[in-house]
Short mmCIF file of C-alpha atoms in Angstrom, two decimals:
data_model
loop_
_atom_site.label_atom_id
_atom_site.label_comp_id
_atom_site.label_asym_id
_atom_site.label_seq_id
_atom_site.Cartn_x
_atom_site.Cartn_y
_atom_site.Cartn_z
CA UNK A 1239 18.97 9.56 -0.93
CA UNK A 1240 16.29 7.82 1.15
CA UNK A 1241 18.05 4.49 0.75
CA UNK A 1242 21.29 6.54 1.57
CA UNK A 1243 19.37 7.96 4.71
CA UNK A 1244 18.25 4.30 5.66
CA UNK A 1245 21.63 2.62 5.89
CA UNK A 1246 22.30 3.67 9.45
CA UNK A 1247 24.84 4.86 11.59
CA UNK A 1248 25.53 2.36 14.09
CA UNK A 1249 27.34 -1.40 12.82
CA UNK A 1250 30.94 -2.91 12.23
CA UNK A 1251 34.43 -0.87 12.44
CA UNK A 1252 35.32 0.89 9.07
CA UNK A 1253 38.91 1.21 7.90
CA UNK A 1254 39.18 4.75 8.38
CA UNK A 1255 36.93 5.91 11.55
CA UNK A 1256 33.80 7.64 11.00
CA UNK A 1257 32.45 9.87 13.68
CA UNK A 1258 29.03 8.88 14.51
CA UNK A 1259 27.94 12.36 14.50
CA UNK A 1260 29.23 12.52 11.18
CA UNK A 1261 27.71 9.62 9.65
CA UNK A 1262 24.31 10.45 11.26
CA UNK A 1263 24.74 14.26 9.55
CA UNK A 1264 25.13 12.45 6.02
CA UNK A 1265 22.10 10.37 6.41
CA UNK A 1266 19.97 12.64 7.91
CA UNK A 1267 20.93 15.35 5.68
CA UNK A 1268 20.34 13.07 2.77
CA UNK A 1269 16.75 12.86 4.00
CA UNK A 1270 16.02 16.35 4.08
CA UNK A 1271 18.01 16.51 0.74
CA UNK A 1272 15.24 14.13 -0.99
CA UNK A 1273 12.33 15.76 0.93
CA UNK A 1274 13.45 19.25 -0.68
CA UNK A 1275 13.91 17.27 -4.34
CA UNK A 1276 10.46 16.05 -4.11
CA UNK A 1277 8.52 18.75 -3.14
CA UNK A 1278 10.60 21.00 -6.26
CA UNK A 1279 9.56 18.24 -8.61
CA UNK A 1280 5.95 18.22 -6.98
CA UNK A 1281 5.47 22.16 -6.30
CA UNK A 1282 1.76 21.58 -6.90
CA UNK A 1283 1.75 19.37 -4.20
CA UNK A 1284 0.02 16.19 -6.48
CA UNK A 1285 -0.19 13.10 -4.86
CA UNK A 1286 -1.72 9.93 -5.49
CA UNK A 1287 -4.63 8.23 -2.72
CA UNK A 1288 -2.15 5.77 -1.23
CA UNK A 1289 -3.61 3.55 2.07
CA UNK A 1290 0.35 2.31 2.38
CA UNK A 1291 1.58 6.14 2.95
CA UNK A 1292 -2.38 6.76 4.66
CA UNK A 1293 -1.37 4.10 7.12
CA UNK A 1294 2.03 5.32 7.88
CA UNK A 1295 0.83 8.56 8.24
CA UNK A 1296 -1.45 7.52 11.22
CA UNK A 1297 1.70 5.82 12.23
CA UNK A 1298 2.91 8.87 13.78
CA UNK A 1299 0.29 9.41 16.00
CA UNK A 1300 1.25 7.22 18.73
CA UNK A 1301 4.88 7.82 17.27
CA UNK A 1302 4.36 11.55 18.40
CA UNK A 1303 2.19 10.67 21.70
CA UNK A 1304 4.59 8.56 23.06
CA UNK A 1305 7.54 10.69 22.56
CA UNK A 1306 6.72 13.77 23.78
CA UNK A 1307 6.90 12.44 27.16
CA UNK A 1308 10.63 12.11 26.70
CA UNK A 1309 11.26 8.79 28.66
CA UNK A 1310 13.39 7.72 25.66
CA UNK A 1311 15.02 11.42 25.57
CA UNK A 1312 15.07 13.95 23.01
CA UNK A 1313 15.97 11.29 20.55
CA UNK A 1314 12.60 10.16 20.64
CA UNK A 1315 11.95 13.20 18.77
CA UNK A 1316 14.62 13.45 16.84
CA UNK A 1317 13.26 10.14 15.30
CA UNK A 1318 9.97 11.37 14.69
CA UNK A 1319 10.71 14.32 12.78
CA UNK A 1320 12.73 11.81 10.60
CA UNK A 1321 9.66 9.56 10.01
CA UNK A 1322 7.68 12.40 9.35
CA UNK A 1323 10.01 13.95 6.56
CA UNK A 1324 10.57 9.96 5.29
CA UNK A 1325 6.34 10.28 5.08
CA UNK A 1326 6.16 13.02 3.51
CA UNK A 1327 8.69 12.29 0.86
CA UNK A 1328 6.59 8.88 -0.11
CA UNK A 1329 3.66 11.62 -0.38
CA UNK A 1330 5.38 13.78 -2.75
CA UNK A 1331 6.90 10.81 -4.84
CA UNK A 1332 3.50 8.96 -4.71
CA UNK A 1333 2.41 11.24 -7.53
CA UNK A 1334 4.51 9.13 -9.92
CA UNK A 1335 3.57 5.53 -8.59
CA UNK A 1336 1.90 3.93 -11.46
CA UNK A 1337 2.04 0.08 -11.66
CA UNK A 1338 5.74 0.73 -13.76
CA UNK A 1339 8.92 -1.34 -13.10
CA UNK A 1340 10.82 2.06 -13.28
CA UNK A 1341 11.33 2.07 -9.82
CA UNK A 1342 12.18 -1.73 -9.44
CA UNK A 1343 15.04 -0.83 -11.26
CA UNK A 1344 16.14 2.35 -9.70
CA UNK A 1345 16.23 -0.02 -6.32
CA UNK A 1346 18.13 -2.69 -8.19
CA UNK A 1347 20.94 -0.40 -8.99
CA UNK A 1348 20.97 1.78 -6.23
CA UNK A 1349 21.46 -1.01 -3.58
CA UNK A 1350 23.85 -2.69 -5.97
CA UNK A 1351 25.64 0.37 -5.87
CA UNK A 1352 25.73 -0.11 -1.94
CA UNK A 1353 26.87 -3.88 -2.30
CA UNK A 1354 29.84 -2.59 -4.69
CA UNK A 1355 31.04 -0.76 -1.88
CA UNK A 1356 30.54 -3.69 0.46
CA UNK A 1357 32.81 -5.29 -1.84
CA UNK A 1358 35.43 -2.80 -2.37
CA UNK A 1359 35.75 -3.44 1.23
CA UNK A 1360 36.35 -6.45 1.02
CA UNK A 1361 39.02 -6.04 -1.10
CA UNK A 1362 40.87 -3.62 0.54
CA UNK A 1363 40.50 -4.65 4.05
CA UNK A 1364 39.36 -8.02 3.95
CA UNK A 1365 40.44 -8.63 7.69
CA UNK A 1366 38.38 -5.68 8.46
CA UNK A 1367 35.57 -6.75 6.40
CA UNK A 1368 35.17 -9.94 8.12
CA UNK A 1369 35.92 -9.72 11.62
CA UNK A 1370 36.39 -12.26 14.46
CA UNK A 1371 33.61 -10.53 16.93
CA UNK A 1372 31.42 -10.97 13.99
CA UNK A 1373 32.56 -14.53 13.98
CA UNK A 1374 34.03 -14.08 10.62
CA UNK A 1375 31.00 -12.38 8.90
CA UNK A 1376 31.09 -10.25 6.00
CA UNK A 1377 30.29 -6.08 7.58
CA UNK A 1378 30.67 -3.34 5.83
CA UNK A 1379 34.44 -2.06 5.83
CA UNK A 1380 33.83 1.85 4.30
CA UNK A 1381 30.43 2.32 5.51
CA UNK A 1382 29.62 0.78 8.87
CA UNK A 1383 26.81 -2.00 7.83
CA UNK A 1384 25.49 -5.44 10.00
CA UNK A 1385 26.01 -8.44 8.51
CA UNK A 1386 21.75 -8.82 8.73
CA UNK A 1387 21.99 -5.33 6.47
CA UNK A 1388 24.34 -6.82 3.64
CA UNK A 1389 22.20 -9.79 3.73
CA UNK A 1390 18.99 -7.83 3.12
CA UNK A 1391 20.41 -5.52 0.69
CA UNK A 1392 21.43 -8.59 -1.19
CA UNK A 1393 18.63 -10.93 -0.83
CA UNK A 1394 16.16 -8.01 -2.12
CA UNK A 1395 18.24 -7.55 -5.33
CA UNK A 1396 18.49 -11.13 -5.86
CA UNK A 1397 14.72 -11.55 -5.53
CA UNK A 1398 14.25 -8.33 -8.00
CA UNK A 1399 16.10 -9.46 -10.30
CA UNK A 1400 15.42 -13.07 -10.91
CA UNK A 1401 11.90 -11.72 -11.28
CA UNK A 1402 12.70 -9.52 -14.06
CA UNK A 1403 14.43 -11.84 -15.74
CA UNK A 1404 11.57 -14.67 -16.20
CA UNK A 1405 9.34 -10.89 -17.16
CA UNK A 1406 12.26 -10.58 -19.96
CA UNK A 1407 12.96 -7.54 -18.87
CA UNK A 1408 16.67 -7.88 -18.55
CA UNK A 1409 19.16 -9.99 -20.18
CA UNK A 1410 20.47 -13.03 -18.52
CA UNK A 1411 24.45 -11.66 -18.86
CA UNK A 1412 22.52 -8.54 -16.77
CA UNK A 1413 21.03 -10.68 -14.93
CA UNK A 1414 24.18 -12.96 -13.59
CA UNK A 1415 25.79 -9.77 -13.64
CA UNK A 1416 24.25 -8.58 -10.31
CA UNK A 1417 22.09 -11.85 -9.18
CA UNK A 1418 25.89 -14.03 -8.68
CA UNK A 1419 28.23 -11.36 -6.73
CA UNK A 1420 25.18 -10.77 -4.70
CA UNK A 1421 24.51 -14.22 -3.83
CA UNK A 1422 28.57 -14.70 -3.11
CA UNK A 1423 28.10 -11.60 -0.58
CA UNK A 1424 24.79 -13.47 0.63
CA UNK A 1425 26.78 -16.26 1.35
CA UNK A 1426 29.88 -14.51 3.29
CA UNK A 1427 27.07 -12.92 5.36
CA UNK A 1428 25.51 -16.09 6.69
CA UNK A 1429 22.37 -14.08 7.41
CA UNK A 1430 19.84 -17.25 7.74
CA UNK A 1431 16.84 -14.31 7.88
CA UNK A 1432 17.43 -12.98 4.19
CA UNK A 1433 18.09 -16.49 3.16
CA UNK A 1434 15.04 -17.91 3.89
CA UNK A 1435 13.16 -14.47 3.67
CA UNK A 1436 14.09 -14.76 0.08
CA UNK A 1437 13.82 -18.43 -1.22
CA UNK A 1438 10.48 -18.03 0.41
CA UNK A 1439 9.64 -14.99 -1.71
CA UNK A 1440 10.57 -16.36 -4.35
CA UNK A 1441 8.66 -19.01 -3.94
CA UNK A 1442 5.14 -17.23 -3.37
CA UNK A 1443 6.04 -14.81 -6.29
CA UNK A 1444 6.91 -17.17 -8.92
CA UNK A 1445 4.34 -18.65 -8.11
CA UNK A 1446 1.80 -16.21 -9.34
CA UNK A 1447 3.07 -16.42 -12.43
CA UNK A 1448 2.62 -20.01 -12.84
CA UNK A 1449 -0.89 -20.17 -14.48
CA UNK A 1450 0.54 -17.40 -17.11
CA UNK A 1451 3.87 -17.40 -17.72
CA UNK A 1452 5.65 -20.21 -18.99
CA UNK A 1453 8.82 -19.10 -18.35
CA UNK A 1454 8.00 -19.00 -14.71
CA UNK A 1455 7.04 -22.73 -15.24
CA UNK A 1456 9.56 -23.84 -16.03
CA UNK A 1457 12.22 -22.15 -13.84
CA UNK A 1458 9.78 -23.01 -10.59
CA UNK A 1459 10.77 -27.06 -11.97
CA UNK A 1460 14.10 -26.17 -12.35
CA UNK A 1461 14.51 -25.03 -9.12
CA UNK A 1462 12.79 -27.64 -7.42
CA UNK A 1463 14.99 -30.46 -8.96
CA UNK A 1464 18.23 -28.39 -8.11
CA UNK A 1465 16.83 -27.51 -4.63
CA UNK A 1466 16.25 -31.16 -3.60
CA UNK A 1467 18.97 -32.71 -5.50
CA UNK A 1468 21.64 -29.80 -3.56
CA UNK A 1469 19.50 -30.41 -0.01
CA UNK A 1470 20.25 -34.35 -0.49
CA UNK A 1471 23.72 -33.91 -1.83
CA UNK A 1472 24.77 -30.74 0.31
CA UNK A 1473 23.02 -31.82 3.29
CA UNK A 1474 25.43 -31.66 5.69
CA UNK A 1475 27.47 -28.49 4.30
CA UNK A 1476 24.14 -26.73 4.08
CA UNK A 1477 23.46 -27.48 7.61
CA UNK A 1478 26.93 -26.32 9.20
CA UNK A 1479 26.29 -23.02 6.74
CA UNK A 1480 23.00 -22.82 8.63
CA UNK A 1481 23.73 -22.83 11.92
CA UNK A 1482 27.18 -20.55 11.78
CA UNK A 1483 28.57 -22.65 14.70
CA UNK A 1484 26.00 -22.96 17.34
CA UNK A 1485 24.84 -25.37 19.11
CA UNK A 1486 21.61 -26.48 18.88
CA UNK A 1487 20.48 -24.75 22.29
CA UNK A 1488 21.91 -21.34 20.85
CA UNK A 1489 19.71 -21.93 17.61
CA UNK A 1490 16.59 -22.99 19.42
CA UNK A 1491 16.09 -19.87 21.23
CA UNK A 1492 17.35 -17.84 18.46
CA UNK A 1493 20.97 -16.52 19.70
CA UNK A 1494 19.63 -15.64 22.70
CA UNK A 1495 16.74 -13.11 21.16
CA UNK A 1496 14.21 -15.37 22.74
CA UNK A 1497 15.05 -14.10 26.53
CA UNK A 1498 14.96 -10.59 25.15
CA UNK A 1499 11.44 -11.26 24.46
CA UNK A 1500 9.92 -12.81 27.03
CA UNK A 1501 11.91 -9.74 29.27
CA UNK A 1502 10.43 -7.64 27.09
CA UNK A 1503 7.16 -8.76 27.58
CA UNK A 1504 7.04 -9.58 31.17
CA UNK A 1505 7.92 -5.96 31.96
CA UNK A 1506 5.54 -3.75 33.75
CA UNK A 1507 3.72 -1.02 31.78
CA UNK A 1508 1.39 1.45 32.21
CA UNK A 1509 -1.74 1.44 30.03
CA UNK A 1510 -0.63 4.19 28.47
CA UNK A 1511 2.62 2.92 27.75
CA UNK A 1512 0.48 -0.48 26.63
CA UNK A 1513 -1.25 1.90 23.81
CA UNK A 1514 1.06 3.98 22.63
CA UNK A 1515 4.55 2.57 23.67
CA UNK A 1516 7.57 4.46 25.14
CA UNK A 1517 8.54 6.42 22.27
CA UNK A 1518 11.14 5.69 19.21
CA UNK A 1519 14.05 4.63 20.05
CA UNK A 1520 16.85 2.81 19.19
CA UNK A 1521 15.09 -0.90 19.11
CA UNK A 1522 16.23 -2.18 22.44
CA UNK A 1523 15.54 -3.17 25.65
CA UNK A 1524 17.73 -3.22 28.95
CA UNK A 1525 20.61 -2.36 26.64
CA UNK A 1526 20.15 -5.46 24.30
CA UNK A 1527 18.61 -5.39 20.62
CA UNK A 1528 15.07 -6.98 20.26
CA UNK A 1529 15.03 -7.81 16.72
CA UNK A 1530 11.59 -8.43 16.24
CA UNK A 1531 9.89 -5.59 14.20
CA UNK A 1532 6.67 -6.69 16.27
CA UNK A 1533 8.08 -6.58 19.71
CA UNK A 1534 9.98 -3.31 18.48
CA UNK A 1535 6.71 -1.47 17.73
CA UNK A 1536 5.18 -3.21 20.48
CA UNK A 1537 7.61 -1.28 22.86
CA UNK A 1538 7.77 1.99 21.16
CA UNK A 1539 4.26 2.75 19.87
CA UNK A 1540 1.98 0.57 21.65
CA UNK A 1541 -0.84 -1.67 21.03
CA UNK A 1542 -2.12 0.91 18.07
CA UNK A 1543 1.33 1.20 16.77
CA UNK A 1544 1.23 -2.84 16.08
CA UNK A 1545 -2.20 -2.73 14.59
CA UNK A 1546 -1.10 -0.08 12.43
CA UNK A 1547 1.97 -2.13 11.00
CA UNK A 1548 -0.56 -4.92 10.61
CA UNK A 1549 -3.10 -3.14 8.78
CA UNK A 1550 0.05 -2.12 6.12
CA UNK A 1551 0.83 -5.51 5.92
CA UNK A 1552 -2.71 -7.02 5.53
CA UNK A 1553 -3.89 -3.74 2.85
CA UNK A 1554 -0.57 -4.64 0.45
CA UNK A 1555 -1.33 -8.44 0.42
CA UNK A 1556 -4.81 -8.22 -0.15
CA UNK A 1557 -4.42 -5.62 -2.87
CA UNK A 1558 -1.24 -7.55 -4.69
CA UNK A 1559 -4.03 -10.66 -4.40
CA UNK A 1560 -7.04 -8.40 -5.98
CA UNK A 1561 -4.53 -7.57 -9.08
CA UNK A 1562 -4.46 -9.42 -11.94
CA UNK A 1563 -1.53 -11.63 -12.64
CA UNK A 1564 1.67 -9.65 -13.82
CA UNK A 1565 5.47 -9.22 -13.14
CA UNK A 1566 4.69 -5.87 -11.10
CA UNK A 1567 1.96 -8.28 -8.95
CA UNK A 1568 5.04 -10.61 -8.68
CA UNK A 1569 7.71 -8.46 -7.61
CA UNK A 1570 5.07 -6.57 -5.05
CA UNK A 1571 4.41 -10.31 -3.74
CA UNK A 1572 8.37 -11.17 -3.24
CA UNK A 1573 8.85 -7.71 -1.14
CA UNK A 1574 5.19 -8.04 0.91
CA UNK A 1575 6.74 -11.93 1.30
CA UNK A 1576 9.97 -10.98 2.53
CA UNK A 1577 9.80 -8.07 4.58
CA UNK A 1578 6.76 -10.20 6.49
CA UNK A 1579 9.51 -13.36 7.06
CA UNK A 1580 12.04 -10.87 8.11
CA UNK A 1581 10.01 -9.05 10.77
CA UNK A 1582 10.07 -11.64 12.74
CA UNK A 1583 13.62 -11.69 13.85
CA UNK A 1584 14.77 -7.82 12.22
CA UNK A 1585 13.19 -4.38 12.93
CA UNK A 1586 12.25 -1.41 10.99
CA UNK A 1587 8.21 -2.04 10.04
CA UNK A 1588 7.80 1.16 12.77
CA UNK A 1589 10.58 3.31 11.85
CA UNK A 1590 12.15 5.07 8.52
CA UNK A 1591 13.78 1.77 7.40
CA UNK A 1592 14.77 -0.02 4.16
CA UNK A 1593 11.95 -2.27 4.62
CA UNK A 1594 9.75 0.68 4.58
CA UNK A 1595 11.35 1.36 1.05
CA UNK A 1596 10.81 -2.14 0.17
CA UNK A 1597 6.92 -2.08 1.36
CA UNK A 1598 6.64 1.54 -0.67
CA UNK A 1599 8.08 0.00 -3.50
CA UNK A 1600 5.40 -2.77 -3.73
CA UNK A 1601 2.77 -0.24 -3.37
CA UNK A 1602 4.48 1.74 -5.90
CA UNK A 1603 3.63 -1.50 -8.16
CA UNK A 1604 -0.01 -2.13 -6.71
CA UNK A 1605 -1.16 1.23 -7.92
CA UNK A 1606 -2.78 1.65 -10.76
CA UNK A 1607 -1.95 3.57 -13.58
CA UNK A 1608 -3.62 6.88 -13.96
CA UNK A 1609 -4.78 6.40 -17.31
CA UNK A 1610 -6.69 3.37 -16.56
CA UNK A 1611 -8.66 5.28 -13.43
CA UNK A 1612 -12.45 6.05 -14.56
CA UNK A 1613 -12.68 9.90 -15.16
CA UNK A 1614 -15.84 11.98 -15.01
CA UNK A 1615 -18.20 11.73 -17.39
CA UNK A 1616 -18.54 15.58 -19.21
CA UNK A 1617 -22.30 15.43 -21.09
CA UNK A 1618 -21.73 17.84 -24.31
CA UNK A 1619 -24.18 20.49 -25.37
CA UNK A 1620 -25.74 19.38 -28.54
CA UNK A 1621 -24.30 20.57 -31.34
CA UNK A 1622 -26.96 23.91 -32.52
CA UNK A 1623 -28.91 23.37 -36.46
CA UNK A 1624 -27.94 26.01 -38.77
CA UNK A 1625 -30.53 28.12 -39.79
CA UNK A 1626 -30.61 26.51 -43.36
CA UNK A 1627 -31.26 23.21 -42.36
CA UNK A 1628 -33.85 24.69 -39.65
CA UNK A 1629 -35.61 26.18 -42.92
CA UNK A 1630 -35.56 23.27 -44.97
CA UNK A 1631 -36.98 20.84 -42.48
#
């Protein structure tokens, strides 16, 4: 339900029309639906010390600050009592975050189950599915999802499960199973972000395993001989894939994202507005998206708001480097890896967003197990002499 809640409301034209309102009534509803499932499974209200959930708890301080001033509208709030609830849900589930790879699979499946319906999409209404003012991109057909989302979605899966399989932890038929119609929907996406966002992370988290696994050995050479032998023999399809038609002006300032910015951060602000933002909104400026999770926050809760998202950043890496090598460590690496690579031209570090799931996953993987935490020490009385013995000695 949270990932259900974090696949938006706004993106390409589905086959049969969905009213925003409705779509926005599903997903928000689905929110409120997990918050109530958590806190009947948690009644006791047992949660786990978690500095991720800590940190996006202090979140919504400038979160709330800025928004009750309305210059965003009611929205603003509208958005905050969604990050709250999406908090407070982490805070309920946290209870059952112990180091496993239970949840690695729940996300697995559940976002392949959202890539199955990109796919029936694509079957049914494959001129729909890939449309021209998406210059022929695959979007989401049933469910109204960016080509950037698909890409993501798929990338993270990918990642996930290439990891378990060098842990042995699934079979390779499961394995190809989800890992190639993922990387075919990859592909039809041309999202260059969750590309390199996850050859990168795959990169970093294989390469934790190196010094213990030889399994991850040898599929790190593997990959490095097919990687350069398919850059020197694909060169030139690679780089047509890569650039999606541009021209090399286009792709230096980042389709046009790079003006955004600099407008963005030319603008005048008040120091309030420089320390707690404008409020949340829908991550854009003058009308156009900013796609920069940074510059997002930046705009919407302030200076604190982007030390905040730092600090969640810099606690999760430098706990997944303080663990001791293990597929968990690895899989928390590939998300920290990825969803760092992809702030820089997506959003949602600031906001209820799948990376958020992504980032709560790897702490979900970080923590340690409850058994293994140091309990109190509980001195027992000595045990009383009988009388008998007493009289003997």
């Amino acid at each position: 339900m949270l990932i259900l809640n974090t696949l938006g409301s706004a993106g390409a034209k589905t086959v049969v029309p969905l009213p925003r309102s409705l779509i926005q009534m599903v997903t928000m509803g689905a929110l409120v639906a997990a918050f109530a499932l958590a806190l009947a499974c948690n009644l006791r209200l047992r949660v786990r010390p978690s500095a991720f959930v800590f940190l996006l708890t202090l979140l919504l301080v400038p979160s709330m600050i800025s928004s009750v001033q309305l210059e965003s509208g009611f929205g603003a709030l509208f958005r905050c009592t969604r990050l709250a609830l999406f908090v407070g849900t982490l805070w309920l589930l946290s209870r059952w975050w112990d180091g496993g790879l239970a949840f690695v699979r729940y996300h697995v499946r559940w976002y392949f189950a959202v890539l199955v319906l990109v796919a029936a999409g694509l079957v049914v209404a494959p001129g729909t599915a890939m449309p021209e003012y998406y210059g022929g991109r695959l979007v989401g057909a049933l469910w109204p999802l960016t080509p950037p989302q698909i890409g993501q979605y798929a990338a993270v899966i990918i990642g996930l499960t290439v990891l378990l399989l060098l842990g042995r932890r699934v079979t390779g038929s499961g394995a190809a199973v989800v890992i190639v119609p993922a990387m075919v929907l990859l592909a039809m996406t041309h999202t260059r972000t969750a590309t390199v966002g996850l050859l990168t992370g795959l990169v970093v988290a294989i390469g934790s395993l190196v010094l213990t696994s030889p399994a991850a050995r040898r599929f790190f050479t593997r990959a490095v001989v097919c990687a350069v032998v398919a850059a020197v023999a694909f060169s030139s399809a690679l780089q047509a894939w890569f650039l999606r038609g541009q021209s090399q002006e286009n792709f230096s300032n980042l389709t046009g994202r790079a003006k955004v910015w600099d407008a963005l951060l030319a603008a005048p602000r008040t120091a309030g507005e420089k320390a707690f933002g404008t409020g949340l909104g829908d991550k854009s400026f003058d009308g156009l998206p900013i796609d920069n999770s940074w510059l997002a926050v930046y705009d919407e809760q302030g200076l604190l708001g982007v030390v905040l998202v730092a600090a969640i950043i810099a606690v999760l890496g430098g706990v997944a480097l303080l663990r001791p090598p293990s597929l968990s460590r690895a899989c928390a690496i590939f998300l920290i890896s990825y969803c760092a690579i992809s702030s820089y031209t997506e959003v949602g570090l600031g906001d209820a967003s799948a990376y958020l799931l992504h980032l709560a996953l790897a702490a979900a993987l970080l923590a340690v197990p409850a058994a293994d935490a140091p309990g109190p020490t509980v001195q027992t009385p000595p045990r009383p002499i009988p009388r008998r013995a007493r009289r003997m000695t």
